[in-house]
Amino acid sequence: MDQLKYLKVKIREYIWLLVIAEDLLFLTLILTLSFTTHFHLIDKALIAFGAVLIFNLIFIIPLSNIITEPIEALWLAILHISPSSIENIKAPDLSKLHIGKELVTNLVGQVYQLNNIGRAERKNEISTYQTMGRDFLAKSLPLPIIILDNLENISYANNATLKYLNKSEDDLIGKNVYAVLDMSFPTEDTFDTWLKNAKQTTAISSNVWERVKLNVDEQHPTLYFDLAAYYNLENKDNNNTIIVLFDHTKLYSQDDQAISFIALAVHELRTPLTLLRGYIEAFSQELSGKLNPELQSFLDKMKAASDQLTSFTNNILNVARVDNDQMELNLGSEEWSTILTEAVQAIRIRAQVRGIEIKLNIAPNLPKVGVDRLSIQEVIYNLIDNAIKYSANSKQILINSMLNNEGLVETTVQDFGRGVPESIIANLFTKFYRDHHNRSQVGGTGLGLYLSKAIIDAHDGNIWVHSKEGEGSTFGFTVLPVDRLSEEKRLSSNDAIVHNAHGWIKNHSYYRR
Amino acid sequence: MNNKRKILLIEDEYFISELYHRALTRAGYEIKMISDGNEALKEALTNQYDIILLDLMIPNLNGSDILNILRDKSKIQDLKARIIVTTNLEQRPEIKKQIEDKADAYLIKAELTPGELVAFLENIK
């Protein structure tokens, strides 16, 4: 604006110069005339000069303003659209122009037009920049990212996803996420239950899962990853779920490899162990009743120790089978009281050598159950074995079996030992999980409960624990009456969550194997 | 007594043979033990046994071959023995299936003590 004022001043100066020059010329003319003929007119001539001078003086200012009007209008128009102008400048009012109205209107119009083109280009630049950012970040980020629409179909998968899953875009885009990702979760907190819940109850939700297992295809080794998911109800185009996979295949499969190796080694233990048990049995048969109490107790302890070692090797081998999906169950119609009594009888000596008494109470008239005899006895061994290990100074274990309210055969194993701290109860059925406080005092691999859960799940039963630190624990499980079993199997094909002998919770019934 | 059940025990592990022999004899069976595959087959074909305990890992002719021949009608008609396969090996599923189809029972030696074997045989009549 200062420059505009300066321009006006300059223009005024030039007009001044022009007027002065003109007036001087006029004055010279008058003076020249006066020295020649009509000198008597000099008075009138001077008056006329004075009038012209005054007229000029009056009109210099408006004239200079009128002359600068077009340029001022143009100037205002430019300032108006300039992004760097600080003042709040209004568009010029072209209707008030005294001169060059058409020209200025045209010029101002062009200025605005240029500005619009420039603005469009800038916008274009910004959106190119955003696309580039998105492509570079999402597409090239070495982290599999998948976006789902509200029908849980995949609407976007970045390059890392394609590479990680060894799939093409056509294999993924538009497909149901559960059809592409055959995920198994270590607990019942699964992706689909979370998403279902998030959709029903919240607008925004996020969650993280560890040790998720993914079966890609026959040729592809199993993948393990941590999974993070974010749900936002209001996201654009209904693309409201993002999932990100953090690969930990190497780390998480080590445990499984360790088990495979141990299983191989343990296998070699079986033959000598069988022989030892055979010879101990021969000793028991030949010498029972003939030994003094001390030697008899030694023989019992040998038997208890070899039985315990047998349970251990069976656990290891069974976990390897569970993990490799090779556990086979032959569910047959069995008398529960016989199975339970047999199992308790087999393990009783292990309790006796520690001075622990097992009290068994089986309700009469239980229906026949549908179980795999050997596997279900492993469960009983494991629960009683645990009760023995954690009994501390208490000397009693109670085993109860009855028909519960739901018509299932329920068996509980109760000890009065150290109990389980509440904080770790949730992890108790996880592989390798043991209470750190107890690790030094109690032996074991931490596989027994994991295996028991896998076996009970495969039977379509439930397993649980109630415990109070310092007062002991009660582990319970259910098995189905054999006539309920077939019914249950029929129904479970429509179930959302499928329990199988695998020890993992399958994500979706779609993939039942 | 004359109607003692006769068992052909085909097994090459010395300790297992000893333990099974002792336990089965004690339980009142009449036992013949053979550790060589060819000899075992020859003996089995005499068809004088009630039960054949057949280990899969034996020298010269292995257990599954013996099983196949004993189940081949052109080689022997009406074999009266129940064939019980014993092994310590975990078989691949398809082989296990074949064995289960042809044998009367399939036992993992490590899962049974000799006493339990006797109890098992009592239930196979």
XYZ file of C-alpha atoms in Angstrom:
638
model
C 0.000 0.000 0.000
C 2.875 2.325 0.732
C 4.104 1.767 -2.769
C 0.693 2.764 -4.112
C 0.739 5.973 -2.080
C 4.225 6.660 -3.366
C 3.000 6.117 -6.925
C 0.171 8.571 -6.403
C 2.587 11.146 -4.976
C 4.851 10.634 -7.962
C 1.992 11.018 -10.400
C 0.895 14.140 -8.576
C 4.447 15.475 -8.810
C 4.479 14.939 -12.566
C 1.108 16.611 -12.936
C 2.440 19.476 -10.834
C 5.426 19.783 -13.105
C 3.173 19.678 -16.122
C 0.846 22.327 -14.668
C 3.719 24.569 -13.587
C 5.272 24.237 -17.016
C 1.948 25.001 -18.652
C 1.323 27.980 -16.378
C 4.809 29.336 -16.918
C 4.272 29.058 -20.641
C 0.940 30.849 -20.253
C 2.575 33.555 -18.126
C 5.359 34.005 -20.635
C 2.762 34.359 -23.354
C 0.911 37.045 -21.362
C 4.095 38.916 -20.577
C 5.224 38.808 -24.198
C 1.845 40.110 -25.283
C 1.920 42.904 -22.691
C 5.201 44.319 -23.945
C 3.897 44.559 -27.457
C 0.528 45.949 -28.486
C -2.344 45.484 -26.082
C -0.613 46.237 -22.846
C -3.846 47.548 -21.409
C -5.201 43.971 -21.390
C -2.575 42.915 -18.914
C -4.902 43.091 -15.934
C -7.458 40.770 -17.523
C -4.766 38.406 -18.701
C -3.372 38.126 -15.189
C -6.850 37.453 -13.830
C -7.325 34.688 -16.411
C -3.931 33.252 -15.455
C -4.910 33.313 -11.817
C -8.170 31.471 -12.617
C -6.362 28.788 -14.625
C -3.837 28.393 -11.822
C -6.579 27.923 -9.211
C -8.499 25.550 -11.501
C -5.348 23.502 -11.980
C -4.640 23.421 -8.280
C -8.195 22.232 -7.509
C -8.150 19.433 -10.063
C -4.629 18.066 -9.575
C -5.564 15.817 -6.642
C -8.744 14.223 -8.094
C -6.986 13.871 -11.424
C -4.038 12.032 -9.931
C -6.491 9.773 -8.099
C -8.457 9.005 -11.250
C -5.293 8.215 -13.167
C -4.086 5.747 -10.507
C -7.493 4.091 -10.071
C -6.928 1.264 -12.623
C -3.551 0.360 -11.270
C -4.853 0.521 -7.698
C -7.683 -1.859 -8.631
C -5.252 -4.297 -10.171
C -3.015 -3.970 -7.173
C -5.870 -4.684 -4.770
C -6.950 -7.676 -6.836
C -3.473 -9.182 -6.613
C -3.212 -8.467 -2.897
C -6.634 -9.984 -2.400
C -5.593 -13.378 -3.735
C -2.022 -13.313 -2.594
C -1.423 -16.025 0.029
C 1.303 -13.870 1.571
C -0.873 -10.823 2.211
C -1.363 -10.258 5.883
C -3.980 -7.531 5.764
C -7.579 -8.412 5.303
C -8.012 -7.015 1.833
C -11.281 -6.936 -0.028
C -11.684 -7.451 -3.744
C -11.625 -4.114 -5.659
C -14.963 -2.575 -6.690
C -14.519 -2.234 -10.436
C -17.847 -0.466 -10.986
C -16.426 2.701 -9.434
C -13.599 3.011 -11.905
C -13.620 6.289 -13.898
C -11.262 5.241 -16.624
C -10.121 1.969 -18.219
C -13.003 0.034 -16.670
C -13.033 -2.604 -19.403
C -9.314 -3.069 -19.511
C -9.022 -3.366 -15.746
C -11.987 -5.725 -15.483
C -10.353 -7.895 -18.077
C -6.955 -7.793 -16.361
C -8.369 -8.494 -12.900
C -10.374 -11.371 -14.402
C -7.187 -12.829 -15.784
C -5.419 -12.453 -12.482
C -8.184 -14.415 -10.744
C -8.161 -17.029 -13.447
C -4.402 -17.502 -13.144
C -4.805 -17.793 -9.445
C -7.423 -20.525 -9.823
C -5.159 -22.518 -12.102
C -2.326 -22.127 -9.662
C -4.491 -23.224 -6.781
C -5.639 -26.351 -8.644
C -2.044 -27.211 -9.385
C -1.027 -26.765 -5.799
C -3.882 -29.003 -4.706
C -2.812 -31.573 -7.227
C 0.685 -31.418 -5.878
C -0.532 -31.997 -2.337
C -2.625 -35.005 -3.317
C 0.276 -36.488 -5.301
C 2.350 -36.010 -2.213
C -0.254 -37.769 -0.067
C -0.573 -40.678 -2.470
C 3.169 -40.984 -2.568
C 3.274 -41.003 1.188
C 0.581 -43.629 1.410
C 2.154 -45.797 -1.222
C 5.545 -45.515 0.265
C 4.436 -46.026 3.833
C 1.792 -48.667 3.461
C 2.766 -50.376 0.282
C 6.480 -50.589 0.828
C 6.606 -50.806 4.595
C 8.145 -54.182 5.370
C 5.226 -55.052 7.655
C 2.118 -56.870 6.449
C -0.894 -54.544 6.638
C -4.407 -55.540 5.683
C -7.559 -53.423 5.612
C -10.986 -54.993 5.912
C -14.345 -53.618 4.957
C -17.324 -54.026 7.249
C -18.180 -57.406 5.711
C -14.722 -58.543 6.808
C -13.565 -58.804 3.225
C -10.043 -57.679 2.404
C -10.085 -54.326 0.659
C -6.371 -53.603 0.823
C -3.206 -55.622 1.367
C 0.263 -54.133 1.019
C 3.242 -55.703 -0.716
C 4.629 -57.087 2.528
C 1.376 -59.011 3.027
C 1.552 -60.558 -0.429
C 5.135 -61.571 0.156
C 4.552 -62.859 3.687
C 1.538 -64.951 2.758
C 2.998 -65.917 -0.608
C -0.199 -64.805 -2.360
C -1.107 -62.543 -5.245
C -3.440 -59.575 -4.939
C -6.163 -61.588 -6.651
C -5.905 -64.210 -3.940
C -6.651 -61.594 -1.293
C -8.600 -58.554 -2.429
C -12.332 -58.982 -1.997
C -11.913 -62.288 -0.179
C -13.196 -62.949 3.306
C -10.381 -62.511 5.785
C -11.103 -65.859 7.440
C -10.922 -67.577 4.066
C -7.422 -66.228 3.563
C -6.028 -66.189 7.088
C -6.456 -69.574 8.754
C -5.355 -68.290 12.152
C -5.160 -70.177 15.425
C -4.914 -68.397 18.762
C -3.378 -69.710 21.971
C -6.397 -68.666 24.028
C -10.077 -68.106 23.451
C -9.427 -64.407 22.981
C -9.496 -64.624 19.194
C -9.580 -62.013 16.456
C -13.104 -62.800 15.341
C -14.557 -62.647 18.853
C -12.845 -59.297 19.401
C -14.067 -57.871 16.108
C -17.586 -59.094 16.652
C -17.575 -57.539 20.101
C -15.997 -54.293 18.868
C -18.634 -53.911 16.192
C -21.445 -54.420 18.657
C -20.204 -52.312 21.507
C -17.771 -49.596 20.485
C -16.868 -47.058 17.839
C -13.125 -47.456 18.183
C -11.246 -50.440 19.502
C -7.822 -52.015 19.212
C -6.230 -55.209 20.391
C -3.008 -57.206 20.240
C -2.554 -60.976 20.220
C 0.660 -62.898 20.741
C 1.721 -66.222 19.272
C -0.883 -66.381 16.558
C -0.338 -69.330 14.306
C -1.160 -69.323 10.615
C -1.487 -72.295 8.351
C -0.804 -71.036 4.843
C -0.822 -74.136 2.696
C 0.722 -77.592 2.503
C 3.994 -76.414 0.970
C 4.379 -73.405 3.202
C 5.797 -73.814 6.702
C 3.540 -72.642 9.524
C 3.861 -68.943 10.278
C 3.769 -67.424 13.741
C 3.182 -63.767 14.439
C 1.853 -61.206 16.841
C -1.272 -59.576 15.527
C -2.446 -56.009 16.083
C -5.854 -54.828 14.958
C -7.615 -51.495 14.973
C -11.305 -50.917 14.405
C -12.927 -47.555 13.710
C -16.626 -47.498 12.967
C -16.438 -44.162 11.168
C -13.569 -44.838 8.844
C -14.079 -43.924 5.187
C -15.885 -46.244 2.784
C -16.599 -48.726 5.584
C -12.974 -49.803 5.522
C -13.072 -49.905 9.250
C -10.596 -52.556 10.336
C -6.834 -52.547 9.970
C -4.723 -55.535 10.882
C -0.961 -55.654 11.103
C 1.120 -58.806 11.389
C 4.445 -58.877 13.225
C 6.291 -61.957 12.132
C 7.862 -64.088 14.885
C 7.977 -67.377 13.047
C 11.587 -67.983 13.938
C 11.174 -67.198 17.613
C 7.883 -68.962 18.239
C 8.608 -72.087 16.252
C 11.708 -72.707 18.355
C 9.596 -74.050 21.179
C 7.949 -76.453 18.801
C 11.280 -77.518 17.407
C 12.531 -78.030 20.926
C 9.579 -80.303 21.606
C 10.219 -82.237 18.407
C 13.806 -82.770 19.425
C 12.895 -83.757 22.950
C 10.273 -86.117 21.555
C 12.943 -87.774 19.457
C 15.202 -88.138 22.462
C 12.412 -89.299 24.733
C 11.478 -91.936 22.227
C 14.808 -93.590 22.906
C 13.964 -93.719 26.604
C 10.884 -95.787 26.076
C 12.442 -99.196 25.500
C 14.766 -99.227 28.505
C 11.999 -97.704 30.587
C 9.584 -100.431 29.549
C 12.157 -103.022 30.509
C 12.713 -101.447 33.914
C 8.987 -101.411 34.563
C 8.763 -105.031 33.428
C 11.494 -106.148 35.818
C 10.076 -104.094 38.667
C 6.747 -105.768 38.015
C 8.442 -109.153 38.104
C 10.015 -108.241 41.454
C 6.680 -107.121 42.856
C 4.986 -110.334 41.774
C 7.715 -112.593 43.145
C 8.459 -110.749 46.344
C 5.189 -109.248 47.509
C 4.566 -110.190 51.111
C 8.081 -111.584 51.490
C 10.009 -108.360 51.909
C 10.548 -106.437 55.117
C 8.644 -103.131 55.229
C 11.671 -101.042 54.323
C 12.535 -103.071 51.234
C 8.862 -103.166 50.274
C 8.735 -99.370 50.442
C 11.887 -99.220 48.298
C 10.218 -101.420 45.714
C 7.116 -99.196 45.798
C 9.268 -96.130 45.300
C 11.036 -97.735 42.340
C 7.669 -98.454 40.821
C 6.403 -94.926 41.550
C 9.520 -93.389 40.017
C 9.367 -95.513 36.893
C 5.637 -94.763 36.499
C 6.333 -91.072 36.839
C 9.028 -91.265 34.196
C 6.576 -93.100 31.957
C 3.975 -90.363 32.417
C 6.601 -87.804 31.593
C 7.651 -89.517 28.372
C 4.020 -89.983 27.398
C 3.360 -86.288 27.983
C 6.277 -85.236 25.835
C 5.282 -87.541 23.025
C 1.656 -86.508 23.234
C 2.487 -82.817 23.155
C 4.574 -83.456 20.048
C 1.568 -85.232 18.568
C -0.802 -82.440 19.535
C 1.503 -79.823 18.044
C 1.925 -81.762 14.842
C -1.789 -82.361 14.576
C -1.181 -86.075 14.861
C -3.079 -86.842 17.993
C -5.714 -89.389 17.265
C -8.636 -89.976 19.532
C -10.789 -93.031 19.343
C -13.875 -92.049 21.237
C -15.569 -95.151 22.542
C -18.429 -95.849 24.901
C -16.804 -96.381 28.307
C -17.790 -96.906 31.927
C -16.460 -93.781 33.640
C -16.130 -95.333 37.086
C -13.900 -98.078 35.653
C -11.643 -95.632 33.811
C -11.341 -93.326 36.801
C -10.756 -96.121 39.305
C -8.115 -97.721 37.100
C -6.264 -94.440 36.629
C -6.382 -93.614 40.325
C -5.223 -97.118 41.175
C -2.275 -96.749 38.824
C -1.148 -93.478 40.354
C -2.024 -94.240 43.984
C 1.417 -95.627 44.702
C 2.969 -92.364 43.592
C 0.889 -90.564 46.205
C 1.535 -93.202 48.850
C 5.311 -92.902 48.672
C 4.830 -89.249 49.607
C 2.413 -90.148 52.367
C -0.543 -88.656 50.536
C -3.935 -90.322 50.640
C -6.248 -90.193 47.639
C -9.962 -90.286 48.431
C -12.079 -91.273 45.481
C -15.809 -90.675 45.430
C -17.779 -91.633 42.337
C -21.518 -90.999 42.164
C -23.488 -94.150 41.342
C -25.344 -94.648 38.057
C -23.227 -92.387 35.879
C -24.104 -92.711 32.210
C -21.579 -94.255 29.851
C -19.178 -91.658 28.533
C -17.651 -91.129 25.105
C -13.899 -90.938 25.651
C -10.566 -92.103 24.364
C -9.463 -94.338 27.228
C -5.690 -93.811 27.087
C -5.809 -90.044 26.546
C -8.410 -89.368 29.196
C -6.380 -91.419 31.679
C -3.388 -89.202 30.849
C -5.537 -86.249 31.894
C -6.395 -87.916 35.185
C -2.731 -88.785 35.793
C -1.680 -85.231 35.041
C -4.221 -83.638 37.358
C -3.448 -86.020 40.201
C 0.280 -85.690 39.557
C -0.088 -81.915 39.829
C -2.083 -82.246 43.014
C 0.685 -84.437 44.453
C 3.430 -82.012 43.411
C 1.672 -78.964 44.808
C 0.338 -80.572 47.965
C 3.225 -79.214 50.049
C 2.619 -80.485 53.585
C -1.002 -81.480 53.153
C -1.640 -85.184 52.958
C -4.949 -85.529 51.205
C -6.310 -85.385 47.698
C -10.040 -85.595 47.031
C -11.403 -86.868 43.755
C -15.100 -86.506 43.063
C -17.086 -87.513 40.052
C -20.764 -86.895 39.398
C -23.336 -85.865 36.830
C -23.540 -82.049 36.808
C -26.505 -79.754 36.116
C -25.808 -79.740 32.408
C -25.915 -83.515 32.255
C -22.145 -83.823 31.801
C -19.903 -86.140 33.772
C -17.817 -83.852 35.930
C -14.674 -84.880 37.767
C -12.746 -82.734 40.218
C -9.309 -83.225 41.748
C -8.830 -81.188 44.896
C -5.671 -80.657 46.885
C -5.019 -78.591 49.997
C -1.535 -77.430 49.129
C 0.036 -74.163 48.143
C -2.594 -73.126 45.596
C -2.190 -70.956 42.529
C -1.796 -67.164 42.716
C -4.760 -65.494 41.039
C -2.540 -63.564 38.655
C -1.345 -66.652 36.866
C -4.513 -68.706 36.739
C -5.323 -67.483 33.243
C -2.008 -68.781 31.915
C -2.095 -72.098 33.658
C -3.187 -74.102 30.645
C -0.599 -72.541 28.382
C 2.344 -74.546 27.142
C 5.491 -74.336 29.311
C 3.743 -72.106 31.807
C 4.612 -72.590 35.430
C 4.476 -70.417 38.455
C 7.915 -68.897 38.850
C 7.743 -69.084 42.628
C 7.215 -72.773 42.458
C 9.672 -73.546 39.723
C 12.544 -74.128 42.086
C 10.538 -76.239 44.494
C 8.473 -78.349 42.166
C 9.612 -80.338 39.187
C 7.800 -80.685 35.897
C 7.822 -79.517 32.349
C 4.769 -77.271 32.408
C 3.249 -79.421 29.714
C 0.785 -81.446 31.744
C -2.031 -78.901 31.936
C -1.506 -77.780 28.368
C -1.817 -81.358 27.220
C -4.804 -82.019 29.479
C -6.617 -79.039 28.041
C -5.856 -80.163 24.495
C -7.222 -83.616 25.235
C -10.337 -82.372 27.045
C -11.026 -79.828 24.300
C -10.799 -82.604 21.750
C -13.418 -84.457 23.753
C -15.664 -81.374 23.574
C -15.411 -81.125 27.345
C -14.335 -78.271 29.617
C -11.408 -77.985 31.975
C -11.018 -75.354 34.686
C -9.365 -74.510 37.960
C -10.467 -72.847 41.180
C -7.683 -71.967 43.526
C -6.813 -69.895 46.535
C -3.235 -69.270 47.453
C -2.332 -71.170 50.597
C -5.550 -73.171 50.615
C -5.148 -75.421 47.619
C -6.581 -75.929 44.176
C -9.452 -77.742 42.559
C -9.030 -78.796 38.961
C -12.146 -80.002 37.211
C -13.127 -81.275 33.821
C -16.180 -82.605 32.067
C -16.651 -85.375 29.565
C -19.796 -86.056 27.625
C -22.135 -88.985 28.052
C -21.767 -91.066 24.921
C -25.284 -90.346 23.677
C -24.684 -86.602 24.070
C -21.407 -86.847 22.218
C -22.850 -87.612 18.816
C -25.418 -84.873 19.307
C -22.720 -82.419 20.268
C -20.562 -83.322 17.290
C -23.507 -82.680 15.021
C -24.132 -79.280 16.539
C -20.563 -78.163 16.668
C -20.258 -77.987 12.911
C -22.111 -74.685 13.214
C -20.084 -73.478 16.138
C -18.049 -70.331 15.809
C -15.101 -71.656 17.751
C -13.887 -75.148 17.212
C -11.908 -77.126 19.716
C -9.757 -79.849 18.323
C -6.952 -82.010 19.525
C -4.593 -79.406 18.276
C -4.582 -77.454 21.496
C -5.145 -74.247 19.572
C -8.447 -72.552 19.166
C -9.320 -72.419 15.527
C -10.452 -69.015 14.422
C -13.487 -69.988 12.480
C -15.680 -72.969 11.887
C -15.101 -72.576 8.199
C -11.765 -74.245 8.664
C -12.580 -77.165 10.777
C -10.235 -80.013 10.082
C -3.864 -129.159 31.273
C -4.139 -129.844 27.589
C -6.113 -126.848 26.476
C -3.358 -124.402 27.402
C -3.389 -121.593 24.882
C -0.312 -121.620 22.679
C 1.512 -118.430 21.880
C 4.133 -117.866 19.218
C 6.278 -114.965 20.439
C 8.207 -113.427 17.548
C 10.592 -111.014 19.189
C 14.305 -110.351 18.907
C 14.867 -108.078 21.880
C 16.291 -110.312 24.519
C 14.975 -108.528 27.599
C 11.474 -108.157 26.233
C 11.408 -111.845 25.276
C 12.534 -112.786 28.726
C 9.931 -110.635 30.451
C 7.063 -111.667 28.191
C 8.056 -115.307 28.389
C 8.078 -115.219 32.138
C 4.822 -113.346 32.517
C 2.946 -115.417 29.950
C 4.228 -118.725 31.283
C 3.189 -117.648 34.754
C -0.240 -116.858 33.404
C -0.544 -120.393 32.063
C 0.255 -120.038 28.393
C 2.507 -122.304 26.383
C 5.167 -120.213 24.702
C 7.391 -120.697 21.680
C 9.925 -117.910 21.150
C 11.590 -117.161 17.837
C 13.751 -114.165 16.975
C 14.443 -114.759 13.275
C 11.901 -113.658 10.644
C 12.200 -116.611 8.247
C 12.054 -119.189 11.003
C 9.144 -117.384 12.591
C 7.135 -117.500 9.376
C 7.818 -121.212 8.935
C 6.649 -121.825 12.498
C 3.553 -119.655 12.130
C 2.517 -121.548 8.979
C 2.268 -124.764 11.015
C -0.965 -123.187 12.264
C -0.765 -124.668 15.735
C -0.907 -121.400 17.702
C -3.787 -119.520 19.255
C -1.970 -116.212 19.425
C 0.953 -114.812 17.487
C 2.748 -111.870 19.089
C 4.562 -110.320 16.169
C 7.296 -107.728 16.557
C 7.715 -105.579 13.467
C 11.471 -105.115 13.738
C 13.043 -108.544 13.408
C 15.944 -109.760 11.306
C 15.744 -111.377 7.837
C 12.038 -111.042 7.206
C 10.293 -108.158 8.857
C 7.037 -108.240 10.756
C 4.841 -106.547 8.137
C 5.978 -109.072 5.488
C 5.129 -111.932 7.804
C 1.766 -110.316 8.471
C 1.039 -110.003 4.746
C 1.914 -113.628 4.059
C -0.137 -114.921 6.979
C -3.127 -112.963 5.690
C -2.652 -114.232 2.124
C -5.289 -116.876 1.458
C -3.145 -118.503 -1.242
C -0.393 -119.115 1.318
C -2.503 -120.318 4.218
C -6.181 -121.029 4.605
C -7.913 -120.523 7.924
C -5.112 -119.358 10.142
C -6.500 -119.926 13.584
C -4.123 -117.653 15.456
C -5.021 -114.107 16.443
C -2.185 -111.914 15.261
C -1.151 -109.173 17.671
C 1.455 -106.799 16.335
C 3.842 -105.386 18.919
C 6.208 -102.552 18.279
C 7.974 -99.615 19.815
C 7.952 -97.630 16.631
C 5.461 -94.998 15.795
C 4.319 -95.874 12.331
C 3.436 -93.475 9.590
C -0.351 -93.262 9.456
C -0.783 -95.113 6.162
C 1.393 -98.022 7.287
C -0.300 -98.072 10.650
C -3.635 -98.304 8.862
C -2.450 -101.254 6.771
C -1.262 -103.048 9.884
C -4.449 -102.305 11.785
C -6.503 -103.669 8.890
C -4.661 -106.976 8.848
C -3.748 -107.562 12.464
C -6.207 -108.400 15.224
C -4.583 -105.907 17.541
C -1.757 -103.443 17.623
C 0.239 -102.779 20.776
C 2.943 -100.288 21.593
C 5.328 -102.198 23.819
C 6.254 -99.124 25.815
C 2.640 -98.627 26.811
C 2.284 -102.030 28.452
C 4.078 -103.863 31.199
C 4.215 -107.654 30.867
C 1.461 -107.880 33.474
C -0.726 -105.579 31.397
C -0.007 -107.649 28.301
C -1.292 -110.717 30.127
C -4.427 -108.822 31.130
C -4.878 -107.727 27.529
C -4.570 -111.279 26.184
C -7.114 -112.512 28.697
C -9.640 -110.298 26.924
C -8.840 -111.758 23.510
C -10.525 -115.101 23.320
